[in-house]
């Protein structure tokens, strides 16, 4: 719990001069009031090719996060279990296979199988959980997410999923802009590029979000009185 | 003109395996139709303490980008001059000193002088140019920018300013989400952290924007017929 | 063509004093450049119970616009045909049957058949036409419509559909806010309440939109050179 | 308190058939949890020319609501006093005199005095109250209002001001779309056109908001424990 503000995965890529410049952002991190988990793009496509290096799976499955995705799978299952125990809603994002030409990034896309945007079975939504379909990187852009959050009286978010440098970042920045306190569960975020993963977590931690280790988030959730799920 | 898609400042920090993974994003970059320049947060605060290393100016002027800001000043003057010659509008963002508690990042702020959010004199807006006041990182969030772009029939943006990893990135992602073709003028973007600058340009180039060198942008603007400025 | 600015369906409900107060809004109406048709909520539910008075169909089919819907059907077919001939895209809105609790109005809803939000067969989208699924009154709220409009370089809208005092109005106000010139095709808009229909058209004509008669819109479209459809 | 759902100012303009059609919207009205007052455009311009019929003041002061504005002044003072006693924040909207060409409606505007968009002295904001500057009809469009509401943990709104058929309506619809429970304080809303005032309140009451009489709202506020003002 008493870890340092900079005790995170970016330690080996951000130099001491830069850390010193960012001293002004130091503060106590915390999980906010009335949180929801926002699980970004945990669909099959991210896991294609299996638990192997990204550069290997990428040859056949462009867009897969390979071993980075698989490494985050057990921690994400733990996060979901602890959240549901504490009565905290889990909200998912994914996308439709065909969106009429509006895409979340500029990647040259080829034809895609029908189930690649289904949520990975091990992380599947429960019957009453909300799935938001988006066409852009941010979970807020072009979706009714803000209305659902307001109707459920959710006041903060715990964000996980992929990619750290893409849809997670765009969603986290938008959540901060809308006035939410945002936690990123470090071990539950992943990317195809480790450097982008680390630098984006560094950027967000200092500017917009509290990057917290999963055990810190879990300890917080376990300390909450069990509440019945919001209808 | 015929430079490689990856011939940019991130070459010395992104490893070959990662570049290979991102092959699917290769495409021809270009300045879009009916562009406007969007100049992000070129206010005095970014230049405080003068043309010295960030870690030195930061002691007295938290938030200054020091020598990184000053290095981008002449290229940005060139970009503005070429844009005005070609009849392309320059739109600025800045912020009010006091915004009632909604801030663009989590930095611990102290009291600030009255002119620190005035646009730097060397880059000042001309009499008829639009200045957007924002409270969050993105030039689109909580501002009427989209209405002004639509009324001026602007169909693409050339973005410059600071910080690459903060307000430039948030604005560029939002511009892409809204359907604009976005160019980032590499030498006219700056940040306090060189690593964040490089990795964010890398991220945006592959996902959302065309990062172009200033000479490529200038060559494009010079090739356009001179048009009279939109009223 | 040379009809008076106030020669519209509201003449019999708005008194002369009020018309005089609104003199300052008089101007020449016109169809804007690069328009798209935005067809609001032309789904089966609006036509249920057939071409009979609303108070009769309402007993069995709450939400039906009865004879008001059926009266607007042939003019709307004409509008669509003329638009397609002129190469102008037709964009539809509808909604999903189940949206997890976020609704476009406060009506007490009962269980609904599966096809009630399918577009009415006589007005059905063609294979390549865009359908936007929304959960709120406005076609812009919580949808990626703005990105599609921008990507297609659409600069103005011709709005039709239902209800005039609900989703048409909310969509028209949002379109104006975003900077689009908006035309409402009078004979192609409908409502369950004639008074609300007339007063809302009056409000929008003076504040935000050009309410035009269908023959004026058709004459404009027929005068355009036939263009091939945008891809 | 036990007034009928339809016991409002629109009784003399909406016919019985229409009221019957709208039966499905009947429900119990209420002030929501953690409300804020949203006071729309209570600036000097609305009161110019004094407490006289709109058609008289309009000759000299286009845009004035004349006697309709003045009639709503004492009730609005009561609403503000009761809200402040109950620790409920009052948030104002107004606009800047010059907004670079983006306007809230299509009115042909002439040059305007510098103080016409200052809030009317009798209703002036207190030192710590928020004023939102907008360029369009809705208080949400192109403003950071949503971030302020979220940061203050406001979960519902009590809307008053002008015009009922313009900025009040656009703001109320947007508030509903964002997921807020919205109350309109009937006697504190006004318009230049009585017919538009009544029909717009009717529309909003059935579709999006609870139109409540001021005495009902005051009774609710008086029943709340006095709380200290949110910082």
PDB file of N, CA and C in Angstrom, chain C residues 13-14 17-18 21-22 24-27 54-55 58 62 103-108 136-137 141 163 165-166 169-170 173-174 176-179 191-193 195-196 199-200 202-203 206-209, chain D residues 13-14 17-18 21-22 24-27 54-55 58 62 103-108 136-137 141 163 165-166 169-170 173-174 176-179 191-193 195-196 199-200 202-203 206-209:
ATOM      1  N   UNK C  13     -52.486  28.796 -35.634  1.00  0.00           N
ATOM      2  CA  UNK C  13     -52.351  28.719 -34.172  1.00  0.00           C
ATOM      3  C   UNK C  13     -51.483  29.841 -33.571  1.00  0.00           C
ATOM      4  N   UNK C  14     -50.633  30.449 -34.381  1.00  0.00           N
ATOM      5  CA  UNK C  14     -49.787  31.539 -33.865  1.00  0.00           C
ATOM      6  C   UNK C  14     -50.449  32.871 -34.177  1.00  0.00           C
ATOM      7  N   UNK C  17     -49.744  39.121 -33.100  1.00  0.00           N
ATOM      8  CA  UNK C  17     -48.765  39.790 -32.236  1.00  0.00           C
ATOM      9  C   UNK C  17     -47.461  38.995 -32.150  1.00  0.00           C
ATOM     10  N   UNK C  18     -47.597  37.708 -32.018  1.00  0.00           N
ATOM     11  CA  UNK C  18     -46.402  36.871 -31.921  1.00  0.00           C
ATOM     12  C   UNK C  18     -45.626  36.882 -33.236  1.00  0.00           C
ATOM     13  N   UNK C  21     -43.588  39.927 -33.343  1.00  0.00           N
ATOM     14  CA  UNK C  21     -42.401  39.876 -32.479  1.00  0.00           C
ATOM     15  C   UNK C  21     -41.256  39.118 -33.152  1.00  0.00           C
ATOM     16  N   UNK C  22     -41.609  38.131 -33.962  1.00  0.00           N
ATOM     17  CA  UNK C  22     -40.581  37.282 -34.574  1.00  0.00           C
ATOM     18  C   UNK C  22     -40.106  37.786 -35.941  1.00  0.00           C
ATOM     19  N   UNK C  24     -37.809  39.751 -36.636  1.00  0.00           N
ATOM     20  CA  UNK C  24     -36.352  39.885 -36.746  1.00  0.00           C
ATOM     21  C   UNK C  24     -35.693  38.632 -37.311  1.00  0.00           C
ATOM     22  N   UNK C  25     -36.445  37.520 -37.348  1.00  0.00           N
ATOM     23  CA  UNK C  25     -35.871  36.269 -37.847  1.00  0.00           C
ATOM     24  C   UNK C  25     -36.080  36.077 -39.350  1.00  0.00           C
ATOM     25  N   UNK C  26     -36.872  36.965 -39.974  1.00  0.00           N
ATOM     26  CA  UNK C  26     -37.146  36.796 -41.406  1.00  0.00           C
ATOM     27  C   UNK C  26     -35.853  36.749 -42.217  1.00  0.00           C
ATOM     28  N   UNK C  27     -35.794  35.811 -43.125  1.00  0.00           N
ATOM     29  CA  UNK C  27     -34.616  35.699 -43.995  1.00  0.00           C
ATOM     30  C   UNK C  27     -34.999  34.784 -45.153  1.00  0.00           C
ATOM     31  N   UNK C  54     -55.171   9.530 -34.292  1.00  0.00           N
ATOM     32  CA  UNK C  54     -54.211   9.100 -33.276  1.00  0.00           C
ATOM     33  C   UNK C  54     -54.927   8.600 -32.025  1.00  0.00           C
ATOM     34  N   UNK C  55     -55.996   9.303 -31.622  1.00  0.00           N
ATOM     35  CA  UNK C  55     -56.642   8.886 -30.371  1.00  0.00           C
ATOM     36  C   UNK C  55     -57.266   7.489 -30.491  1.00  0.00           C
ATOM     37  N   UNK C  58     -54.110   4.949 -30.636  1.00  0.00           N
ATOM     38  CA  UNK C  58     -53.350   5.027 -29.385  1.00  0.00           C
ATOM     39  C   UNK C  58     -53.837   4.031 -28.338  1.00  0.00           C
ATOM     40  N   UNK C  62     -49.740   2.440 -28.213  1.00  0.00           N
ATOM     41  CA  UNK C  62     -49.199   3.663 -27.629  1.00  0.00           C
ATOM     42  C   UNK C  62     -47.924   4.052 -28.372  1.00  0.00           C
ATOM     43  N   UNK C 103     -33.603   5.580 -22.191  1.00  0.00           N
ATOM     44  CA  UNK C 103     -34.675   5.754 -23.168  1.00  0.00           C
ATOM     45  C   UNK C 103     -34.747   7.181 -23.683  1.00  0.00           C
ATOM     46  N   UNK C 104     -35.401   7.350 -24.835  1.00  0.00           N
ATOM     47  CA  UNK C 104     -35.442   8.681 -25.437  1.00  0.00           C
ATOM     48  C   UNK C 104     -36.448   9.604 -24.745  1.00  0.00           C
ATOM     49  N   UNK C 105     -37.452   9.063 -24.088  1.00  0.00           N
ATOM     50  CA  UNK C 105     -38.368   9.890 -23.294  1.00  0.00           C
ATOM     51  C   UNK C 105     -38.788   9.103 -22.054  1.00  0.00           C
ATOM     52  N   UNK C 106     -39.621   9.758 -21.228  1.00  0.00           N
ATOM     53  CA  UNK C 106     -40.075   9.177 -19.966  1.00  0.00           C
ATOM     54  C   UNK C 106     -41.291   8.258 -20.084  1.00  0.00           C
ATOM     55  N   UNK C 107     -41.784   7.993 -21.299  1.00  0.00           N
ATOM     56  CA  UNK C 107     -42.991   7.191 -21.427  1.00  0.00           C
ATOM     57  C   UNK C 107     -42.871   5.847 -20.702  1.00  0.00           C
ATOM     58  N   UNK C 108     -43.954   5.421 -20.063  1.00  0.00           N
ATOM     59  CA  UNK C 108     -44.000   4.110 -19.433  1.00  0.00           C
ATOM     60  C   UNK C 108     -44.108   3.048 -20.522  1.00  0.00           C
ATOM     61  N   UNK C 136     -31.374   8.157 -27.272  1.00  0.00           N
ATOM     62  CA  UNK C 136     -31.953   9.405 -26.801  1.00  0.00           C
ATOM     63  C   UNK C 136     -32.671  10.093 -27.962  1.00  0.00           C
ATOM     64  N   UNK C 137     -33.297  11.219 -27.688  1.00  0.00           N
ATOM     65  CA  UNK C 137     -34.078  11.900 -28.710  1.00  0.00           C
ATOM     66  C   UNK C 137     -33.215  12.350 -29.888  1.00  0.00           C
ATOM     67  N   UNK C 141     -26.832  12.574 -30.072  1.00  0.00           N
ATOM     68  CA  UNK C 141     -26.447  12.217 -28.710  1.00  0.00           C
ATOM     69  C   UNK C 141     -26.137  10.730 -28.586  1.00  0.00           C
ATOM     70  N   UNK C 163     -40.822  12.227 -33.859  1.00  0.00           N
ATOM     71  CA  UNK C 163     -41.903  13.173 -33.904  1.00  0.00           C
ATOM     72  C   UNK C 163     -41.334  14.578 -33.982  1.00  0.00           C
ATOM     73  N   UNK C 165     -42.041  17.152 -32.399  1.00  0.00           N
ATOM     74  CA  UNK C 165     -41.803  17.766 -31.088  1.00  0.00           C
ATOM     75  C   UNK C 165     -40.865  16.943 -30.210  1.00  0.00           C
ATOM     76  N   UNK C 166     -40.344  15.844 -30.762  1.00  0.00           N
ATOM     77  CA  UNK C 166     -39.467  14.992 -29.967  1.00  0.00           C
ATOM     78  C   UNK C 166     -38.112  14.845 -30.636  1.00  0.00           C
ATOM     79  N   UNK C 169     -37.085  17.508 -33.376  1.00  0.00           N
ATOM     80  CA  UNK C 169     -36.627  18.768 -32.787  1.00  0.00           C
ATOM     81  C   UNK C 169     -35.254  18.625 -32.122  1.00  0.00           C
ATOM     82  N   UNK C 170     -35.078  17.605 -31.326  1.00  0.00           N
ATOM     83  CA  UNK C 170     -33.796  17.429 -30.632  1.00  0.00           C
ATOM     84  C   UNK C 170     -32.657  17.281 -31.638  1.00  0.00           C
ATOM     85  N   UNK C 173     -32.021  20.776 -33.445  1.00  0.00           N
ATOM     86  CA  UNK C 173     -31.313  21.731 -32.584  1.00  0.00           C
ATOM     87  C   UNK C 173     -29.838  21.342 -32.472  1.00  0.00           C
ATOM     88  N   UNK C 174     -29.566  20.064 -32.300  1.00  0.00           N
ATOM     89  CA  UNK C 174     -28.175  19.610 -32.217  1.00  0.00           C
ATOM     90  C   UNK C 174     -27.429  19.832 -33.533  1.00  0.00           C
ATOM     91  N   UNK C 176     -27.999  22.194 -35.729  1.00  0.00           N
ATOM     92  CA  UNK C 176     -27.696  23.632 -35.759  1.00  0.00           C
ATOM     93  C   UNK C 176     -26.534  23.953 -34.812  1.00  0.00           C
ATOM     94  N   UNK C 177     -26.560  23.405 -33.614  1.00  0.00           N
ATOM     95  CA  UNK C 177     -25.477  23.670 -32.657  1.00  0.00           C
ATOM     96  C   UNK C 177     -24.121  23.243 -33.216  1.00  0.00           C
ATOM     97  N   UNK C 178     -24.102  22.131 -33.930  1.00  0.00           N
ATOM     98  CA  UNK C 178     -22.838  21.639 -34.498  1.00  0.00           C
ATOM     99  C   UNK C 178     -22.387  22.443 -35.718  1.00  0.00           C
ATOM    100  N   UNK C 179     -23.231  23.377 -36.195  1.00  0.00           N
ATOM    101  CA  UNK C 179     -22.791  24.243 -37.281  1.00  0.00           C
ATOM    102  C   UNK C 179     -23.362  23.895 -38.655  1.00  0.00           C
ATOM    103  N   UNK C 191     -46.231  14.139 -36.089  1.00  0.00           N
ATOM    104  CA  UNK C 191     -46.294  14.088 -34.630  1.00  0.00           C
ATOM    105  C   UNK C 191     -47.642  13.494 -34.252  1.00  0.00           C
ATOM    106  N   UNK C 192     -47.765  13.070 -33.004  1.00  0.00           N
ATOM    107  CA  UNK C 192     -49.070  12.633 -32.545  1.00  0.00           C
ATOM    108  C   UNK C 192     -49.973  13.823 -32.255  1.00  0.00           C
ATOM    109  N   UNK C 193     -49.396  14.942 -31.814  1.00  0.00           N
ATOM    110  CA  UNK C 193     -50.173  16.140 -31.499  1.00  0.00           C
ATOM    111  C   UNK C 193     -49.990  17.181 -32.590  1.00  0.00           C
ATOM    112  N   UNK C 195     -50.955  20.290 -32.495  1.00  0.00           N
ATOM    113  CA  UNK C 195     -50.521  21.559 -31.910  1.00  0.00           C
ATOM    114  C   UNK C 195     -49.008  21.549 -31.662  1.00  0.00           C
ATOM    115  N   UNK C 196     -48.517  20.485 -31.072  1.00  0.00           N
ATOM    116  CA  UNK C 196     -47.067  20.411 -30.848  1.00  0.00           C
ATOM    117  C   UNK C 196     -46.303  20.424 -32.167  1.00  0.00           C
ATOM    118  N   UNK C 199     -46.357  24.161 -33.439  1.00  0.00           N
ATOM    119  CA  UNK C 199     -45.593  25.105 -32.622  1.00  0.00           C
ATOM    120  C   UNK C 199     -44.099  24.771 -32.656  1.00  0.00           C
ATOM    121  N   UNK C 200     -43.774  23.500 -32.712  1.00  0.00           N
ATOM    122  CA  UNK C 200     -42.355  23.156 -32.804  1.00  0.00           C
ATOM    123  C   UNK C 200     -41.762  23.548 -34.154  1.00  0.00           C
ATOM    124  N   UNK C 202     -42.801  26.057 -35.887  1.00  0.00           N
ATOM    125  CA  UNK C 202     -42.670  27.522 -35.737  1.00  0.00           C
ATOM    126  C   UNK C 202     -41.402  27.873 -34.957  1.00  0.00           C
ATOM    127  N   UNK C 203     -41.213  27.246 -33.820  1.00  0.00           N
ATOM    128  CA  UNK C 203     -40.018  27.522 -33.003  1.00  0.00           C
ATOM    129  C   UNK C 203     -38.739  27.300 -33.818  1.00  0.00           C
ATOM    130  N   UNK C 206     -37.862  29.759 -36.727  1.00  0.00           N
ATOM    131  CA  UNK C 206     -37.381  31.084 -36.345  1.00  0.00           C
ATOM    132  C   UNK C 206     -36.014  31.025 -35.677  1.00  0.00           C
ATOM    133  N   UNK C 207     -35.771  29.963 -34.954  1.00  0.00           N
ATOM    134  CA  UNK C 207     -34.525  29.941 -34.185  1.00  0.00           C
ATOM    135  C   UNK C 207     -33.375  29.211 -34.883  1.00  0.00           C
ATOM    136  N   UNK C 208     -33.664  28.067 -35.509  1.00  0.00           N
ATOM    137  CA  UNK C 208     -32.558  27.178 -35.883  1.00  0.00           C
ATOM    138  C   UNK C 208     -32.545  26.682 -37.331  1.00  0.00           C
ATOM    139  N   UNK C 209     -33.715  26.579 -37.952  1.00  0.00           N
ATOM    140  CA  UNK C 209     -33.809  25.831 -39.209  1.00  0.00           C
ATOM    141  C   UNK C 209     -34.611  26.608 -40.238  1.00  0.00           C
TER     142      UNK C 209
ATOM    143  N   UNK D  13     -54.608  25.515 -23.885  1.00  0.00           N
ATOM    144  CA  UNK D  13     -54.244  25.416 -25.313  1.00  0.00           C
ATOM    145  C   UNK D  13     -54.165  23.978 -25.836  1.00  0.00           C
ATOM    146  N   UNK D  14     -54.006  23.013 -24.942  1.00  0.00           N
ATOM    147  CA  UNK D  14     -53.941  21.617 -25.378  1.00  0.00           C
ATOM    148  C   UNK D  14     -55.324  20.992 -25.244  1.00  0.00           C
ATOM    149  N   UNK D  17     -58.429  15.594 -26.509  1.00  0.00           N
ATOM    150  CA  UNK D  17     -57.963  14.419 -27.258  1.00  0.00           C
ATOM    151  C   UNK D  17     -56.454  14.231 -27.101  1.00  0.00           C
ATOM    152  N   UNK D  18     -55.738  15.334 -27.185  1.00  0.00           N
ATOM    153  CA  UNK D  18     -54.282  15.250 -27.066  1.00  0.00           C
ATOM    154  C   UNK D  18     -53.881  14.823 -25.657  1.00  0.00           C
ATOM    155  N   UNK D  21     -54.204  11.175 -25.383  1.00  0.00           N
ATOM    156  CA  UNK D  21     -53.121  10.442 -26.061  1.00  0.00           C
ATOM    157  C   UNK D  21     -51.872  10.360 -25.177  1.00  0.00           C
ATOM    158  N   UNK D  22     -51.668  11.409 -24.385  1.00  0.00           N
ATOM    159  CA  UNK D  22     -50.445  11.484 -23.580  1.00  0.00           C
ATOM    160  C   UNK D  22     -50.595  10.862 -22.185  1.00  0.00           C
ATOM    161  N   UNK D  24     -50.112   7.954 -21.259  1.00  0.00           N
ATOM    162  CA  UNK D  24     -49.082   6.958 -20.928  1.00  0.00           C
ATOM    163  C   UNK D  24     -47.897   7.568 -20.190  1.00  0.00           C
ATOM    164  N   UNK D  25     -47.785   8.903 -20.225  1.00  0.00           N
ATOM    165  CA  UNK D  25     -46.646   9.556 -19.571  1.00  0.00           C
ATOM    166  C   UNK D  25     -46.935   9.917 -18.109  1.00  0.00           C
ATOM    167  N   UNK D  26     -48.179   9.753 -17.655  1.00  0.00           N
ATOM    168  CA  UNK D  26     -48.523  10.114 -16.278  1.00  0.00           C
ATOM    169  C   UNK D  26     -47.626   9.409 -15.273  1.00  0.00           C
ATOM    170  N   UNK D  27     -47.124  10.149 -14.337  1.00  0.00           N
ATOM    171  CA  UNK D  27     -46.279   9.576 -13.289  1.00  0.00           C
ATOM    172  C   UNK D  27     -46.178  10.588 -12.175  1.00  0.00           C
ATOM    173  N   UNK D  54     -44.681  42.297 -24.599  1.00  0.00           N
ATOM    174  CA  UNK D  54     -43.527  41.991 -25.445  1.00  0.00           C
ATOM    175  C   UNK D  54     -43.589  42.767 -26.756  1.00  0.00           C
ATOM    176  N   UNK D  55     -44.772  42.850 -27.337  1.00  0.00           N
ATOM    177  CA  UNK D  55     -44.842  43.510 -28.648  1.00  0.00           C
ATOM    178  C   UNK D  55     -44.489  44.991 -28.559  1.00  0.00           C
ATOM    179  N   UNK D  58     -40.487  45.056 -27.800  1.00  0.00           N
ATOM    180  CA  UNK D  58     -39.751  44.475 -28.922  1.00  0.00           C
ATOM    181  C   UNK D  58     -39.364  45.505 -29.973  1.00  0.00           C
ATOM    182  N   UNK D  62     -35.196  44.224 -29.407  1.00  0.00           N
ATOM    183  CA  UNK D  62     -35.443  42.908 -29.972  1.00  0.00           C
ATOM    184  C   UNK D  62     -34.802  41.841 -29.076  1.00  0.00           C
ATOM    185  N   UNK D 103     -23.678  31.535 -33.129  1.00  0.00           N
ATOM    186  CA  UNK D 103     -24.760  32.102 -32.337  1.00  0.00           C
ATOM    187  C   UNK D 103     -25.772  31.044 -31.919  1.00  0.00           C
ATOM    188  N   UNK D 104     -26.563  31.392 -30.881  1.00  0.00           N
ATOM    189  CA  UNK D 104     -27.492  30.391 -30.369  1.00  0.00           C
ATOM    190  C   UNK D 104     -28.730  30.242 -31.246  1.00  0.00           C
ATOM    191  N   UNK D 105     -29.096  31.265 -32.008  1.00  0.00           N
ATOM    192  CA  UNK D 105     -30.196  31.127 -32.971  1.00  0.00           C
ATOM    193  C   UNK D 105     -29.864  31.938 -34.212  1.00  0.00           C
ATOM    194  N   UNK D 106     -30.798  31.890 -35.191  1.00  0.00           N
ATOM    195  CA  UNK D 106     -30.603  32.563 -36.480  1.00  0.00           C
ATOM    196  C   UNK D 106     -30.995  34.033 -36.496  1.00  0.00           C
ATOM    197  N   UNK D 107     -31.371  34.611 -35.353  1.00  0.00           N
ATOM    198  CA  UNK D 107     -31.842  35.995 -35.368  1.00  0.00           C
ATOM    199  C   UNK D 107     -30.822  36.938 -36.013  1.00  0.00           C
ATOM    200  N   UNK D 108     -31.307  37.904 -36.784  1.00  0.00           N
ATOM    201  CA  UNK D 108     -30.445  38.930 -37.353  1.00  0.00           C
ATOM    202  C   UNK D 108     -30.038  39.892 -36.239  1.00  0.00           C
ATOM    203  N   UNK D 136     -24.324  28.410 -27.879  1.00  0.00           N
ATOM    204  CA  UNK D 136     -25.462  27.762 -28.506  1.00  0.00           C
ATOM    205  C   UNK D 136     -26.621  27.716 -27.511  1.00  0.00           C
ATOM    206  N   UNK D 137     -27.751  27.186 -27.936  1.00  0.00           N
ATOM    207  CA  UNK D 137     -28.936  27.189 -27.086  1.00  0.00           C
ATOM    208  C   UNK D 137     -28.725  26.355 -25.813  1.00  0.00           C
ATOM    209  N   UNK D 141     -23.945  22.278 -24.660  1.00  0.00           N
ATOM    210  CA  UNK D 141     -23.223  22.239 -25.932  1.00  0.00           C
ATOM    211  C   UNK D 141     -22.047  23.213 -25.941  1.00  0.00           C
ATOM    212  N   UNK D 163     -35.140  31.339 -23.004  1.00  0.00           N
ATOM    213  CA  UNK D 163     -36.563  31.257 -23.191  1.00  0.00           C
ATOM    214  C   UNK D 163     -36.988  29.806 -23.105  1.00  0.00           C
ATOM    215  N   UNK D 165     -38.887  28.144 -24.906  1.00  0.00           N
ATOM    216  CA  UNK D 165     -38.887  27.434 -26.196  1.00  0.00           C
ATOM    217  C   UNK D 165     -37.512  27.466 -26.872  1.00  0.00           C
ATOM    218  N   UNK D 166     -36.532  28.040 -26.203  1.00  0.00           N
ATOM    219  CA  UNK D 166     -35.209  28.134 -26.806  1.00  0.00           C
ATOM    220  C   UNK D 166     -34.163  27.457 -25.930  1.00  0.00           C
ATOM    221  N   UNK D 169     -35.400  24.861 -23.216  1.00  0.00           N
ATOM    222  CA  UNK D 169     -35.737  23.562 -23.799  1.00  0.00           C
ATOM    223  C   UNK D 169     -34.494  22.792 -24.239  1.00  0.00           C
ATOM    224  N   UNK D 170     -33.602  23.459 -24.954  1.00  0.00           N
ATOM    225  CA  UNK D 170     -32.398  22.764 -25.435  1.00  0.00           C
ATOM    226  C   UNK D 170     -31.581  22.229 -24.260  1.00  0.00           C
ATOM    227  N   UNK D 173     -33.500  19.172 -22.549  1.00  0.00           N
ATOM    228  CA  UNK D 173     -33.412  17.946 -23.344  1.00  0.00           C
ATOM    229  C   UNK D 173     -32.010  17.335 -23.207  1.00  0.00           C
ATOM    230  N   UNK D 174     -30.990  18.172 -23.284  1.00  0.00           N
ATOM    231  CA  UNK D 174     -29.618  17.675 -23.130  1.00  0.00           C
ATOM    232  C   UNK D 174     -29.373  17.110 -21.724  1.00  0.00           C
ATOM    233  N   UNK D 176     -31.598  15.705 -19.772  1.00  0.00           N
ATOM    234  CA  UNK D 176     -32.246  14.391 -19.763  1.00  0.00           C
ATOM    235  C   UNK D 176     -31.405  13.360 -20.526  1.00  0.00           C
ATOM    236  N   UNK D 177     -30.908  13.772 -21.691  1.00  0.00           N
ATOM    237  CA  UNK D 177     -30.097  12.846 -22.489  1.00  0.00           C
ATOM    238  C   UNK D 177     -28.862  12.375 -21.715  1.00  0.00           C
ATOM    239  N   UNK D 178     -28.263  13.264 -20.948  1.00  0.00           N
ATOM    240  CA  UNK D 178     -27.077  12.913 -20.157  1.00  0.00           C
ATOM    241  C   UNK D 178     -27.415  12.072 -18.926  1.00  0.00           C
ATOM    242  N   UNK D 179     -28.690  11.861 -18.634  1.00  0.00           N
ATOM    243  CA  UNK D 179     -29.069  10.977 -17.540  1.00  0.00           C
ATOM    244  C   UNK D 179     -29.497  11.680 -16.262  1.00  0.00           C
ATOM    245  N   UNK D 191     -40.846  33.261 -21.748  1.00  0.00           N
ATOM    246  CA  UNK D 191     -40.641  33.270 -23.192  1.00  0.00           C
ATOM    247  C   UNK D 191     -41.268  34.539 -23.752  1.00  0.00           C
ATOM    248  N   UNK D 192     -40.905  34.878 -24.960  1.00  0.00           N
ATOM    249  CA  UNK D 192     -41.584  36.008 -25.584  1.00  0.00           C
ATOM    250  C   UNK D 192     -42.968  35.602 -26.075  1.00  0.00           C
ATOM    251  N   UNK D 193     -43.135  34.338 -26.475  1.00  0.00           N
ATOM    252  CA  UNK D 193     -44.426  33.863 -26.966  1.00  0.00           C
ATOM    253  C   UNK D 193     -45.085  32.980 -25.922  1.00  0.00           C
ATOM    254  N   UNK D 195     -47.735  31.121 -26.319  1.00  0.00           N
ATOM    255  CA  UNK D 195     -48.095  29.832 -26.896  1.00  0.00           C
ATOM    256  C   UNK D 195     -46.885  28.895 -26.917  1.00  0.00           C
ATOM    257  N   UNK D 196     -45.753  29.408 -27.371  1.00  0.00           N
ATOM    258  CA  UNK D 196     -44.546  28.563 -27.376  1.00  0.00           C
ATOM    259  C   UNK D 196     -44.162  28.152 -25.952  1.00  0.00           C
ATOM    260  N   UNK D 199     -46.694  25.312 -24.882  1.00  0.00           N
ATOM    261  CA  UNK D 199     -46.557  24.049 -25.638  1.00  0.00           C
ATOM    262  C   UNK D 199     -45.204  23.397 -25.361  1.00  0.00           C
ATOM    263  N   UNK D 200     -44.172  24.210 -25.197  1.00  0.00           N
ATOM    264  CA  UNK D 200     -42.869  23.618 -24.876  1.00  0.00           C
ATOM    265  C   UNK D 200     -42.854  23.012 -23.474  1.00  0.00           C
ATOM    266  N   UNK D 202     -45.462  21.754 -22.036  1.00  0.00           N
ATOM    267  CA  UNK D 202     -46.241  20.527 -22.237  1.00  0.00           C
ATOM    268  C   UNK D 202     -45.362  19.413 -22.832  1.00  0.00           C
ATOM    269  N   UNK D 203     -44.654  19.741 -23.912  1.00  0.00           N
ATOM    270  CA  UNK D 203     -43.776  18.746 -24.550  1.00  0.00           C
ATOM    271  C   UNK D 203     -42.769  18.183 -23.539  1.00  0.00           C
ATOM    272  N   UNK D 206     -44.033  15.854 -20.648  1.00  0.00           N
ATOM    273  CA  UNK D 206     -44.414  14.502 -21.023  1.00  0.00           C
ATOM    274  C   UNK D 206     -43.218  13.669 -21.480  1.00  0.00           C
ATOM    275  N   UNK D 207     -42.269  14.314 -22.105  1.00  0.00           N
ATOM    276  CA  UNK D 207     -41.180  13.535 -22.688  1.00  0.00           C
ATOM    277  C   UNK D 207     -39.941  13.437 -21.787  1.00  0.00           C
ATOM    278  N   UNK D 208     -39.542  14.548 -21.151  1.00  0.00           N
ATOM    279  CA  UNK D 208     -38.197  14.594 -20.565  1.00  0.00           C
ATOM    280  C   UNK D 208     -38.113  15.059 -19.117  1.00  0.00           C
ATOM    281  N   UNK D 209     -39.057  15.869 -18.657  1.00  0.00           N
ATOM    282  CA  UNK D 209     -38.865  16.596 -17.398  1.00  0.00           C
ATOM    283  C   UNK D 209     -40.119  16.512 -16.543  1.00  0.00           C
TER     284      UNK D 209
END
